[in-house]
Coordinates of C-alpha atoms and ligand atoms in Angstrom, one line a residue:
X24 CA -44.2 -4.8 -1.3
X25 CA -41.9 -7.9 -1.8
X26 CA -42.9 -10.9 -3.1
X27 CA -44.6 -13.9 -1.3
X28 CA -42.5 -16.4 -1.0
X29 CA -42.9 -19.9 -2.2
X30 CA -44.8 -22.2 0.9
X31 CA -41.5 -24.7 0.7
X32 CA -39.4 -21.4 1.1
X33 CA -41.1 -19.5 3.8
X34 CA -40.4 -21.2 7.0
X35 CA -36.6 -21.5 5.2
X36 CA -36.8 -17.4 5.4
X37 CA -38.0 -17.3 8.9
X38 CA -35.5 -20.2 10.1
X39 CA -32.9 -17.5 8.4
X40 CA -35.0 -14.5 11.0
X41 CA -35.0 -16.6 13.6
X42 CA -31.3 -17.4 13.7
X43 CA -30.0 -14.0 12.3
X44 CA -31.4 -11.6 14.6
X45 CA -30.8 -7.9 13.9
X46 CA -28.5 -8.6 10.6
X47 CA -31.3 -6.4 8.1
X48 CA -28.6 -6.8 5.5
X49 CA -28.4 -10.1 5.6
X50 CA -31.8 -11.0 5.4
X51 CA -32.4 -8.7 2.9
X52 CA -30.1 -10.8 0.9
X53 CA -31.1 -14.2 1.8
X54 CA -34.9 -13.0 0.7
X55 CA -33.9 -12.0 -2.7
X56 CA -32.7 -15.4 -3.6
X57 CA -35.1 -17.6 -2.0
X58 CA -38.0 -15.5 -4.1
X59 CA -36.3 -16.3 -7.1
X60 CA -35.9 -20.3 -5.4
X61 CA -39.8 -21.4 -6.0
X62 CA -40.1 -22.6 -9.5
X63 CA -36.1 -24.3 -9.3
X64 CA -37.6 -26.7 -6.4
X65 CA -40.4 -27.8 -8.8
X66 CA -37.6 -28.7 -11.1
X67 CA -35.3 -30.3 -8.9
X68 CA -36.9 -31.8 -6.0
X69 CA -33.8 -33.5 -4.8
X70 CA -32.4 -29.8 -3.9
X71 CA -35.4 -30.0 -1.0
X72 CA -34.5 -33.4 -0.1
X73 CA -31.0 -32.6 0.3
X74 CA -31.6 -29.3 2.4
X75 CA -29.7 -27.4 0.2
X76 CA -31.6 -24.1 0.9
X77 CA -31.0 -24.2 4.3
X78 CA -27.3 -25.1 4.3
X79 CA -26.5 -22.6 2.4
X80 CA -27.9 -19.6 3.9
X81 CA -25.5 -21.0 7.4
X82 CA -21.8 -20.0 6.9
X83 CA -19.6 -22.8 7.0
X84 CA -17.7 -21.1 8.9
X85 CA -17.3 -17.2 10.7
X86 CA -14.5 -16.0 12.8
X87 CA -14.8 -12.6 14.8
X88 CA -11.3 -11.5 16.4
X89 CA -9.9 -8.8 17.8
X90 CA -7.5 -6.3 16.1
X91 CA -5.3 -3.9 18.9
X92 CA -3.3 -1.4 17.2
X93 CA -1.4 1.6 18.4
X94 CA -2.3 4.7 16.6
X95 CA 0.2 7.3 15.8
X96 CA 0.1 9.5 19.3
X97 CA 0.9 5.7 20.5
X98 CA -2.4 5.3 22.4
X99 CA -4.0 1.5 22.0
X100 CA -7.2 1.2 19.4
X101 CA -9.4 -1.5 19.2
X102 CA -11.3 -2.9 16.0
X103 CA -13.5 -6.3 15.4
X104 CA -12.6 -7.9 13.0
X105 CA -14.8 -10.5 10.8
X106 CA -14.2 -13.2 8.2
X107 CA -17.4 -15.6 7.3
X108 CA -16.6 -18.5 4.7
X109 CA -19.6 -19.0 3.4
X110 CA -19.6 -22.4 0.6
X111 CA -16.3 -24.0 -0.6
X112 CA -18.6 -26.4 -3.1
X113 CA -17.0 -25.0 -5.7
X114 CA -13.3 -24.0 -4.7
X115 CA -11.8 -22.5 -1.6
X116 CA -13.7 -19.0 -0.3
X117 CA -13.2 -16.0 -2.4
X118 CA -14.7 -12.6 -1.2
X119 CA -12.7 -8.9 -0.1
X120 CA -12.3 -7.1 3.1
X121 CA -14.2 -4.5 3.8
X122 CA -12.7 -2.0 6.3
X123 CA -15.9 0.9 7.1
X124 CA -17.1 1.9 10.5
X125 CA -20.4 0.3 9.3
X126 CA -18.8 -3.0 8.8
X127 CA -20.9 -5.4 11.7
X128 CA -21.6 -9.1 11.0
X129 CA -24.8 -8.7 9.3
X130 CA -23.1 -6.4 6.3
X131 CA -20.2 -9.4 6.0
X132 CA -22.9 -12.2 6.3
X133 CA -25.0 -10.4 3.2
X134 CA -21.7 -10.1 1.3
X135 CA -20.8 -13.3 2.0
X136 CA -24.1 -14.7 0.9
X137 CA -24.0 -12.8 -2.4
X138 CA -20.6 -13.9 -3.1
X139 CA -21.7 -17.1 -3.0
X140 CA -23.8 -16.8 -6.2
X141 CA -21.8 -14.2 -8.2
X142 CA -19.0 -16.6 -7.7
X143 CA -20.7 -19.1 -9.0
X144 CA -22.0 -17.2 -12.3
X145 CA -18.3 -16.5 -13.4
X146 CA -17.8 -20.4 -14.3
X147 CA -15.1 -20.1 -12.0
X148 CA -13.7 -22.5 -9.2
X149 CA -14.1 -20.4 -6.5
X150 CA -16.4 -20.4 -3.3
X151 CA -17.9 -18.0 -1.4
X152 CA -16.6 -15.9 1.5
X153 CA -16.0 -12.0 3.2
X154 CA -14.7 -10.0 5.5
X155 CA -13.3 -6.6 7.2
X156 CA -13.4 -4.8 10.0
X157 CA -15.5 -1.7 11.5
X158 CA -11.8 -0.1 11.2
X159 CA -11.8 3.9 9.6
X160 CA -9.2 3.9 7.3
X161 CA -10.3 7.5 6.5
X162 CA -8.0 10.5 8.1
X163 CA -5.7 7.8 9.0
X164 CA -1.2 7.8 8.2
X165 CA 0.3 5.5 6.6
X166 CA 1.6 4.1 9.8
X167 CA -1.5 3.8 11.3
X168 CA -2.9 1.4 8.2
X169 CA 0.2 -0.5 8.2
X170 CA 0.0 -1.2 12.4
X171 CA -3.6 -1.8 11.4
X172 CA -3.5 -3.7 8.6
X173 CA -0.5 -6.6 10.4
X174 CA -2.5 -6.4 13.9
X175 CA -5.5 -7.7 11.4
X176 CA -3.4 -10.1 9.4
X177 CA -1.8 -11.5 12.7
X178 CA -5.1 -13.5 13.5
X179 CA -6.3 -13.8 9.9
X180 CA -3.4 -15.4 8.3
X181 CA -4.2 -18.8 10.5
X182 CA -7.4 -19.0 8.2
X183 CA -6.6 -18.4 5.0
X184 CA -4.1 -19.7 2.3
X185 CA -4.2 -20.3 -1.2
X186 CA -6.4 -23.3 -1.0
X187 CA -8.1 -22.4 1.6
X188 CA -9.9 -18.8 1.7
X189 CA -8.3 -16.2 -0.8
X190 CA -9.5 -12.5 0.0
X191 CA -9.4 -9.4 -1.7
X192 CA -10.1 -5.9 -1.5
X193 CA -13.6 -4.2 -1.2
X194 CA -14.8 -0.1 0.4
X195 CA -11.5 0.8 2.1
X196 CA -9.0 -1.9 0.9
X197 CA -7.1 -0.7 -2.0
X198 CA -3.5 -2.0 -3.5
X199 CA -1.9 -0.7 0.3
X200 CA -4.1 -2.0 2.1
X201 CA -3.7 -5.9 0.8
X202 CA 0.1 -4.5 0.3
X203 CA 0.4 -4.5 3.9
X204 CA -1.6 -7.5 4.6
X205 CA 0.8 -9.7 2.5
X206 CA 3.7 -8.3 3.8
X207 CA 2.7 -9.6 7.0
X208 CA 1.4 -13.1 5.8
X209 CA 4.6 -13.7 4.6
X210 CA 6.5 -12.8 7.7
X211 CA 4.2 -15.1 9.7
X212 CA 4.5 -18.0 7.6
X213 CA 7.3 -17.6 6.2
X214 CA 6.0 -18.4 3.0
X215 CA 5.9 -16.5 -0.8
X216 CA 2.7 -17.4 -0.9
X217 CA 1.5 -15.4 -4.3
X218 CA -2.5 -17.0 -4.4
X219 CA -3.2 -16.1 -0.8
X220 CA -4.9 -12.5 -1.7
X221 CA -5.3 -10.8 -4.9
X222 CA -5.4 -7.2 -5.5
X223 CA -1.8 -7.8 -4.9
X224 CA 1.0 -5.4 -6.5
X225 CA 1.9 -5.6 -10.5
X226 CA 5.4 -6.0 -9.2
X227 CA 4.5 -8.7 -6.5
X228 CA 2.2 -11.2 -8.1
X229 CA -0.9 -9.0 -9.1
X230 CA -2.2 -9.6 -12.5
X231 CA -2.5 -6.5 -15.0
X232 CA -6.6 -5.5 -15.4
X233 CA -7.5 -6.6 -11.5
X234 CA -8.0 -2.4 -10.4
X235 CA -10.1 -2.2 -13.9
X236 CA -12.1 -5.4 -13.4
X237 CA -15.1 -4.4 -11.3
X238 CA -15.7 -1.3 -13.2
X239 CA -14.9 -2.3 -16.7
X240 CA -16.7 -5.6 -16.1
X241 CA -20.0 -4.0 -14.6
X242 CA -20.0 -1.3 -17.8
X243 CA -19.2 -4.5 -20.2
X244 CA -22.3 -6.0 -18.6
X245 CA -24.7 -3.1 -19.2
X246 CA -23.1 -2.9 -22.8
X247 CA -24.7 -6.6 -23.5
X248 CA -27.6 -5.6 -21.6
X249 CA -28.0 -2.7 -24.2
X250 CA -27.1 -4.8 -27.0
X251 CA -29.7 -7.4 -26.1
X252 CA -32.5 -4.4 -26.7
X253 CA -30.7 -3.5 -29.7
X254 CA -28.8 -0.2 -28.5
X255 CA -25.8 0.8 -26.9
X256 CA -23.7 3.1 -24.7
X257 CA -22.9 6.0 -27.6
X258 CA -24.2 9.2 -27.1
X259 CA -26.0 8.0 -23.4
X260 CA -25.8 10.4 -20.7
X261 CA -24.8 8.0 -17.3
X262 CA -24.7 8.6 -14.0
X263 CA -22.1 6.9 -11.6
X264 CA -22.1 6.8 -7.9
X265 CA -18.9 6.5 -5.7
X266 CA -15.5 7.8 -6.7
X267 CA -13.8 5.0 -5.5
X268 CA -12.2 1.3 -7.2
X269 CA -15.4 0.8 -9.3
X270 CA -16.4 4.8 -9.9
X271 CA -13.5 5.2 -11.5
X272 CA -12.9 2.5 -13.8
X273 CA -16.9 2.5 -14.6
X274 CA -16.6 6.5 -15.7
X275 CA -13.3 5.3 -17.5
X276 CA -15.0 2.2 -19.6
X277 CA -18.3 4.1 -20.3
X278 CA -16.5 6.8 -21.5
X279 CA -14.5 4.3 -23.9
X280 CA -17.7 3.0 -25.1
X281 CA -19.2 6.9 -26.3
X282 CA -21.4 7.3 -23.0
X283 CA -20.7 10.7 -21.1
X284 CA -20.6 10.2 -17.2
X285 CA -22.1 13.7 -15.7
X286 CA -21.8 12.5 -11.8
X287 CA -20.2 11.0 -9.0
X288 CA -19.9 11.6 -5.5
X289 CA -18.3 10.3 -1.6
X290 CA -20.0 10.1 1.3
X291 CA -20.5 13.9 1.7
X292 CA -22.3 15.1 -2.0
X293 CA -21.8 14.9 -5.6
X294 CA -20.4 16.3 -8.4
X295 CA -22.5 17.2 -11.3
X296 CA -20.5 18.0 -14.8
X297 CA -22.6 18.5 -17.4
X298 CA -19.5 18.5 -19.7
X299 CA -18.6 15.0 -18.8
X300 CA -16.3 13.8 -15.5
X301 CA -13.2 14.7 -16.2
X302 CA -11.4 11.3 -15.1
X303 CA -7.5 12.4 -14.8
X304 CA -8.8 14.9 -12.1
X305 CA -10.9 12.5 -10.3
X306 CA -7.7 10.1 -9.9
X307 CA -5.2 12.8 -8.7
X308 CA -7.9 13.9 -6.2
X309 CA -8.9 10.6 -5.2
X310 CA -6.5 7.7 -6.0
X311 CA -3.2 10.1 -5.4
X312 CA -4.1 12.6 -2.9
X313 CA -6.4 11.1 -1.2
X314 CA -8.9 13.7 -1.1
X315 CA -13.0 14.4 -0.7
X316 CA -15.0 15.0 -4.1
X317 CA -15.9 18.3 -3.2
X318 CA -12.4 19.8 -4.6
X319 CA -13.0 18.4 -8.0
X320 CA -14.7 22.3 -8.3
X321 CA -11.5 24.0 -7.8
X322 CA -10.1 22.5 -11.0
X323 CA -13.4 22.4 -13.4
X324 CA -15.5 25.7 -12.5
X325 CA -18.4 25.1 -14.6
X326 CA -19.2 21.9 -12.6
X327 CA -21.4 21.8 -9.5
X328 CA -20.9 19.8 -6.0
X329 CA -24.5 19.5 -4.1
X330 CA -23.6 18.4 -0.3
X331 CA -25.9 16.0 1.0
X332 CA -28.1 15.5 -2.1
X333 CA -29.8 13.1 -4.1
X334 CA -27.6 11.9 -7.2
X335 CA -30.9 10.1 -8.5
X336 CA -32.7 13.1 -9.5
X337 CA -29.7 13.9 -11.9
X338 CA -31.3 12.7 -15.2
X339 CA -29.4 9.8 -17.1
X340 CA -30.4 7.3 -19.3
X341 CA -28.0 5.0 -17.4
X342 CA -27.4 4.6 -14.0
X343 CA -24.4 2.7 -12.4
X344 CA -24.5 2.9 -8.4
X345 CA -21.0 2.0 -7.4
X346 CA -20.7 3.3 -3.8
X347 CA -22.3 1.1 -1.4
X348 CA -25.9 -1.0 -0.2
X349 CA -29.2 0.5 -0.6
X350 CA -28.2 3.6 -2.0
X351 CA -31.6 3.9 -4.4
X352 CA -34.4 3.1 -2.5
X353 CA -37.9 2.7 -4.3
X354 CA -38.3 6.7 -4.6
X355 CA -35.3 7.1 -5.9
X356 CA -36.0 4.4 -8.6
X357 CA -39.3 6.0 -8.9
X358 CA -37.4 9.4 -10.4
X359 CA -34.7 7.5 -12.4
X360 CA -37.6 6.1 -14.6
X361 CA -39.2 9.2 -14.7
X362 CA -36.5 10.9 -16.3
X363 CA -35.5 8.6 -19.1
X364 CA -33.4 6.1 -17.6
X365 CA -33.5 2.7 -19.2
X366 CA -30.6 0.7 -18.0
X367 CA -29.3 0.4 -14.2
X368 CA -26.4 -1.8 -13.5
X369 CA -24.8 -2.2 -10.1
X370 CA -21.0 -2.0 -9.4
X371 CA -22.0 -1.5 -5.5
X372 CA -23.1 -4.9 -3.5
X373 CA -26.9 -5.0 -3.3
X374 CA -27.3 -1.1 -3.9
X375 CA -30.5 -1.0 -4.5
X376 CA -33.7 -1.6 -1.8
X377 CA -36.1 -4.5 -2.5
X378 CA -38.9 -1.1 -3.0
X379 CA -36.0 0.1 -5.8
X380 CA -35.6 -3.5 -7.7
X381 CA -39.4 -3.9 -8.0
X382 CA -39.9 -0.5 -9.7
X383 CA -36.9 -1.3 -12.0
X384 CA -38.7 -4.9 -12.9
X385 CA -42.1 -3.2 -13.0
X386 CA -40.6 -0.6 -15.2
X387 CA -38.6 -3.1 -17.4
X388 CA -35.5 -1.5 -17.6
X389 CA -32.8 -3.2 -18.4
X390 CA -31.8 -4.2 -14.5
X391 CA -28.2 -5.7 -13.9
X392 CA -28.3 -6.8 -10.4
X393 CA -24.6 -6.2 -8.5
X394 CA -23.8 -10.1 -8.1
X395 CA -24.0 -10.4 -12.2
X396 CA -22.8 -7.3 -12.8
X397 CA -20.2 -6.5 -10.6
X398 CA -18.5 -10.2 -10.8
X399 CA -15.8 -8.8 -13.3
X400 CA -14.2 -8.0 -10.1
X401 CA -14.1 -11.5 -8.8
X402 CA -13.4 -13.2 -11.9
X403 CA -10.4 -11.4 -12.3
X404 CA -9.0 -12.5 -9.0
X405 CA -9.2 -15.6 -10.6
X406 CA -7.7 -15.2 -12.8
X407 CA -5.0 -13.4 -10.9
X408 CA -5.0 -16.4 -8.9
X409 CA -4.6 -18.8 -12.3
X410 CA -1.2 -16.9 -13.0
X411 CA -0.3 -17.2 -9.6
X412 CA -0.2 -20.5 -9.7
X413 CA 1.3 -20.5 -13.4
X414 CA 4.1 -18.3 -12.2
X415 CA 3.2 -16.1 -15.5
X416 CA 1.7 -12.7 -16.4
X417 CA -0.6 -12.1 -18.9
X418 CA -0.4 -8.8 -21.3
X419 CA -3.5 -6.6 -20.7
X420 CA -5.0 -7.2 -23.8
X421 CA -5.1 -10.5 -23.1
X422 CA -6.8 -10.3 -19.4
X423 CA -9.0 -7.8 -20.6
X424 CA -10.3 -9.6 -23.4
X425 CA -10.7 -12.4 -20.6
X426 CA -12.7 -10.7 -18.5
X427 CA -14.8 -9.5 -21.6
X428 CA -15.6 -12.8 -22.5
X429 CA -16.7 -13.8 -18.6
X430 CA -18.8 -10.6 -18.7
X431 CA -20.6 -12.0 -21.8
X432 CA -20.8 -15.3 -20.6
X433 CA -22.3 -13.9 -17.5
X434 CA -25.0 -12.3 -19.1
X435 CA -25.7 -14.7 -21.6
X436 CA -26.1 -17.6 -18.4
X437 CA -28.6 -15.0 -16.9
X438 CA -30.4 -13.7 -19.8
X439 CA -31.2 -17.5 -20.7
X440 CA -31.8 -18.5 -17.1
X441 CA -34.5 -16.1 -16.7
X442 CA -35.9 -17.0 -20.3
X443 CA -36.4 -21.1 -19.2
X444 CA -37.9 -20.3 -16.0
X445 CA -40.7 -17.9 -17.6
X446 CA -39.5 -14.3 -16.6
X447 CA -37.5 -13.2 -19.9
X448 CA -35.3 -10.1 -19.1
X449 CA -35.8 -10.6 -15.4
X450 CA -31.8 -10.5 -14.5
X451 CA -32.5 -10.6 -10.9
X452 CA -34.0 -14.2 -11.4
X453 CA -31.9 -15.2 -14.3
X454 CA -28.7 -14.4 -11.7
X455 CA -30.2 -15.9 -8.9
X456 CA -31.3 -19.4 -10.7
X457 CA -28.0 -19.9 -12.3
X458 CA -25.6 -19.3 -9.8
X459 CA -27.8 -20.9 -7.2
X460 CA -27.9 -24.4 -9.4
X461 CA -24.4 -24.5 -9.9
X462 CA -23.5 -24.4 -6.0
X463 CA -26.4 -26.9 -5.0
X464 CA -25.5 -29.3 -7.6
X465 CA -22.3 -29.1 -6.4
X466 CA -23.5 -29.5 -3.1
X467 CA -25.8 -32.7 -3.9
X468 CA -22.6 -34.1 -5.2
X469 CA -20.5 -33.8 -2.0
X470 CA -22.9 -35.0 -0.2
X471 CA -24.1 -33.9 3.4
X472 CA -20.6 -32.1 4.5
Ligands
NDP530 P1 -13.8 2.2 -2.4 O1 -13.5 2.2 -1.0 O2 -12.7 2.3 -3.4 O3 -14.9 3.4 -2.7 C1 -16.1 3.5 -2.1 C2 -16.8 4.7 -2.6 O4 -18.2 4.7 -2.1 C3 -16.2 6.0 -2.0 O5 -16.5 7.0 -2.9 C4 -17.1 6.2 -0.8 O6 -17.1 7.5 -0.3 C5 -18.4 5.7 -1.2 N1 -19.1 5.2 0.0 C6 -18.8 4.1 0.7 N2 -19.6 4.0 1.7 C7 -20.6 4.9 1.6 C8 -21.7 5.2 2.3 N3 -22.1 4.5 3.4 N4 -22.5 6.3 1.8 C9 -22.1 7.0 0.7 N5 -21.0 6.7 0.0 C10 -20.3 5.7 0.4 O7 -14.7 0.9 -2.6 P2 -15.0 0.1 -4.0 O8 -15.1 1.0 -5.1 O9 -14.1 -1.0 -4.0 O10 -16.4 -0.5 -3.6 C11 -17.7 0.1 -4.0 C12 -18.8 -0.9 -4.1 O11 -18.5 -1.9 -5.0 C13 -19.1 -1.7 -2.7 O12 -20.4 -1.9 -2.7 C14 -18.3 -2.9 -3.0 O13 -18.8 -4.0 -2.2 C15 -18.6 -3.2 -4.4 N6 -17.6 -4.1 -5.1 C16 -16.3 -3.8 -5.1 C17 -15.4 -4.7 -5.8 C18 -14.0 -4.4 -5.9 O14 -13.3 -5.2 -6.7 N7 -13.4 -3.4 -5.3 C19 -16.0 -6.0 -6.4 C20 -17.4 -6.1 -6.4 C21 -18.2 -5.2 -5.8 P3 -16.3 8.0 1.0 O15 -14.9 8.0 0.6 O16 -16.9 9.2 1.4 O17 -16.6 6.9 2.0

């Protein structure tokens, strides 16, 4: 059952009910952080005063628009599309786009919200923001993303700019996707504006590690996570969810570091390889051809693809969800302890249910929750956005080792933050705490805007 929420907090939560309806994701969000909120009111009483809470679960800002297209038979399509920016208390909105059918306002408004925090724990300048569409980019030409992707751009572009709101990619936006989108910002405006979205190109302003970052940074995570309890990745048998951005470069980094990766999967089943993924495969199927995860069979007979089943009950000793929200609900987490698994650490957004997080905390696993974990992503926009506006490129090595050292810092912020407010190894709190006293402090200090 989830926790009772602090007396102060409670009528905060059903204000958030109350002026949300039907957006489950988003509430689901909101009532993580507020039940970490309690004990940081005690300590800072002028947060209360100030309102802080409540501001910040209200976008500043959210834009829904429509997006016509033509679709290559040359009949007319129509999408919504959605950009909330959430806090600029620290810099101007950061968050990606999102294109799934599932995409509604609740799903941005959670991501939003989350990006708010994770933002915040990088040390970064950047606020919080999201956005997407309920567009299908699955089964669709190249033409029909592109006419897509400028009918989007056409009413985004007046809301964004480098100083302004800076997306990205998330599910469904890859290097085309923001390709397209940037190709059309600068037709608009007229303007090589470089630090308007990241993701971008290597030969058109991206910055060398940005693919990597999620994945590498959510495996560099669990590496301190294991390092903190005295172990490590060598020899661990993992399993990875997704075969998308993060799958990839998780399997990729966990491999570097001596784990073995047996799974992952797409929307339709999962492979199981007992021999370990075989990565190069996984990228000609997925990032090249653009294919479904079932094929990987064709190519590696000894491994298994299981339509429509439950990746959980694969036993690992770590588990790395990096498809989408509540994918582990409490059963799920339930059969992950069961079988050995002592470390969880989320490349996805918020993919485990509130009935899955307690069992890990109950459990005391090592628990990474997605806005710590998965900021590697984020911070290296930043920094794709520092060179940007250096006009420079940075070696590999060099950004790598930079998004190591957020990834550390990260954990370090988190792993203290829970320690000072009486939960030691409680990451959910420790995130929560930290990035939620950077924004508000920032907040107090621009006073009631
Ligand atoms: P991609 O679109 O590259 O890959 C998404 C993967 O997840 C695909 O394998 C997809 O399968 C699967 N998937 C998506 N939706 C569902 C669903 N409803 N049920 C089952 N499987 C699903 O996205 P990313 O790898 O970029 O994003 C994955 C997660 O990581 C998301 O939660 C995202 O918010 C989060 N994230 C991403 C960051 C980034 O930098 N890209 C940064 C931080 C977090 P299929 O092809 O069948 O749809």
């Amino acid at each position: 059952m989830a926790q009772m929420l602090d007396e102060k907090l409670e009528p905060i939560f059903q204000e958030v009910l109350a002026r949300n309806p039907g957006e489950t994701e988003f509430h689901q969000a909101t009532r993580e952080v507020l039940e970490s909120l309690g004990p940081v009111l005690v300590k800072h009483p002028e947060f209360a005063h100030q309102r802080i809470i409540e501001r910040i679960c209200e976008p500043e800002r959210q834009i829904i628009f429509r997006v016509p297209w033509r679709d290559d038979k040359g009949v007319v399509q129509i999408n919504r599309g959605f950009r909330v920016e959430f806090n600029s208390a620290l810099g101007p909105y950061k968050g990606g786009l999102r294109f799934h059918p599932s995409v509604y306002l609740g799903i941005i408004k959670f991501l939003g919200f989350e990006q708010i925090f994770k933002n915040a724990l990088t040390g970064l300048p950047i606020g919080g923001g999201k956005g997407g569409s309920d567009f299908d980019p699955k089964g669709k030409s190249d033409d029909e993303i592109m006419s897509f992707c400028q009918s989007f751009m056409t009413e985004l572009y007046r809301h964004i700019g480098e100083h302004t709101d800076v997306p990205a990619g998330d599910i469904g936006v890859g290097g085309r996707e923001i390709g397209f989108m940037f190709g059309q910002y600068k037709r608009i405006t007229n303007r090589w504006e470089a630090g308007v979205l990241t993701g971008k190109g290597l030969d058109w302003g991206g910055s060398l590690v940005r693919t990597e970052a999620t994945g590498y940074g959510a495996t560099f995570f669990v590496d301190e996570m294991l390092k903190a309890r005295k172990d490590s990745f060598d020899g661990k048998i993992c399993s990875v969810s997704g075969s998308g951005n993060v799958a990839i470069y998780t399997i990729e980094k966990i491999h570097e570091l001596g784990g073995k990766v047996v799974t992952c999967s797409d929307s339709n089943g999962y492979i199981y390889d007992e021999k370990g993924i075989d990565l190069a495969l996984i990228q000609q199927l997925k990032e090249v051809e653009r294919r479904r995860i079932k094929d990987y069979i064709e190519y590696r007979k000894h491994a298994k693809y299981v339509a429509k089943g439950n990746i959980w009950e694969v036993p690992c000793q770590v588990a790395m969800p990096s498809a989408t929200q509540n994918e582990i609900n409490g059963a799920d987490a339930k059969i992950l302890v069961k079988n050995g698994c002592i470390a969880v650490g989320e490349g996805a957004n918020m993919p485990t249910t509130p009935e899955g997080v307690k069992v890990f905390l109950d459990a005391q696993i090592a628990y990474g929750p997605g806005k710590a974990a998965n900021a590697g992503g984020v911070a290296t926009s930043a920094l794709e956005m520092q060179q940007n506006a250096q006009r420079d490129s940075w070696t590999f090595d060099y950004t790598e080792k930079r998004l190591q050292e957020i990834m550390k810092n990260i954990h370090e912020l988190c792993y203290e933050t829970a320690v000072e407010y009486g939960t030691p190894g409680n990451y959910v709190n420790g995130a929560n705490i930290a990035g939620f006293i950077r924004v508000a402090k920032a907040m107090v200090a621009l006073g009631v805007v």
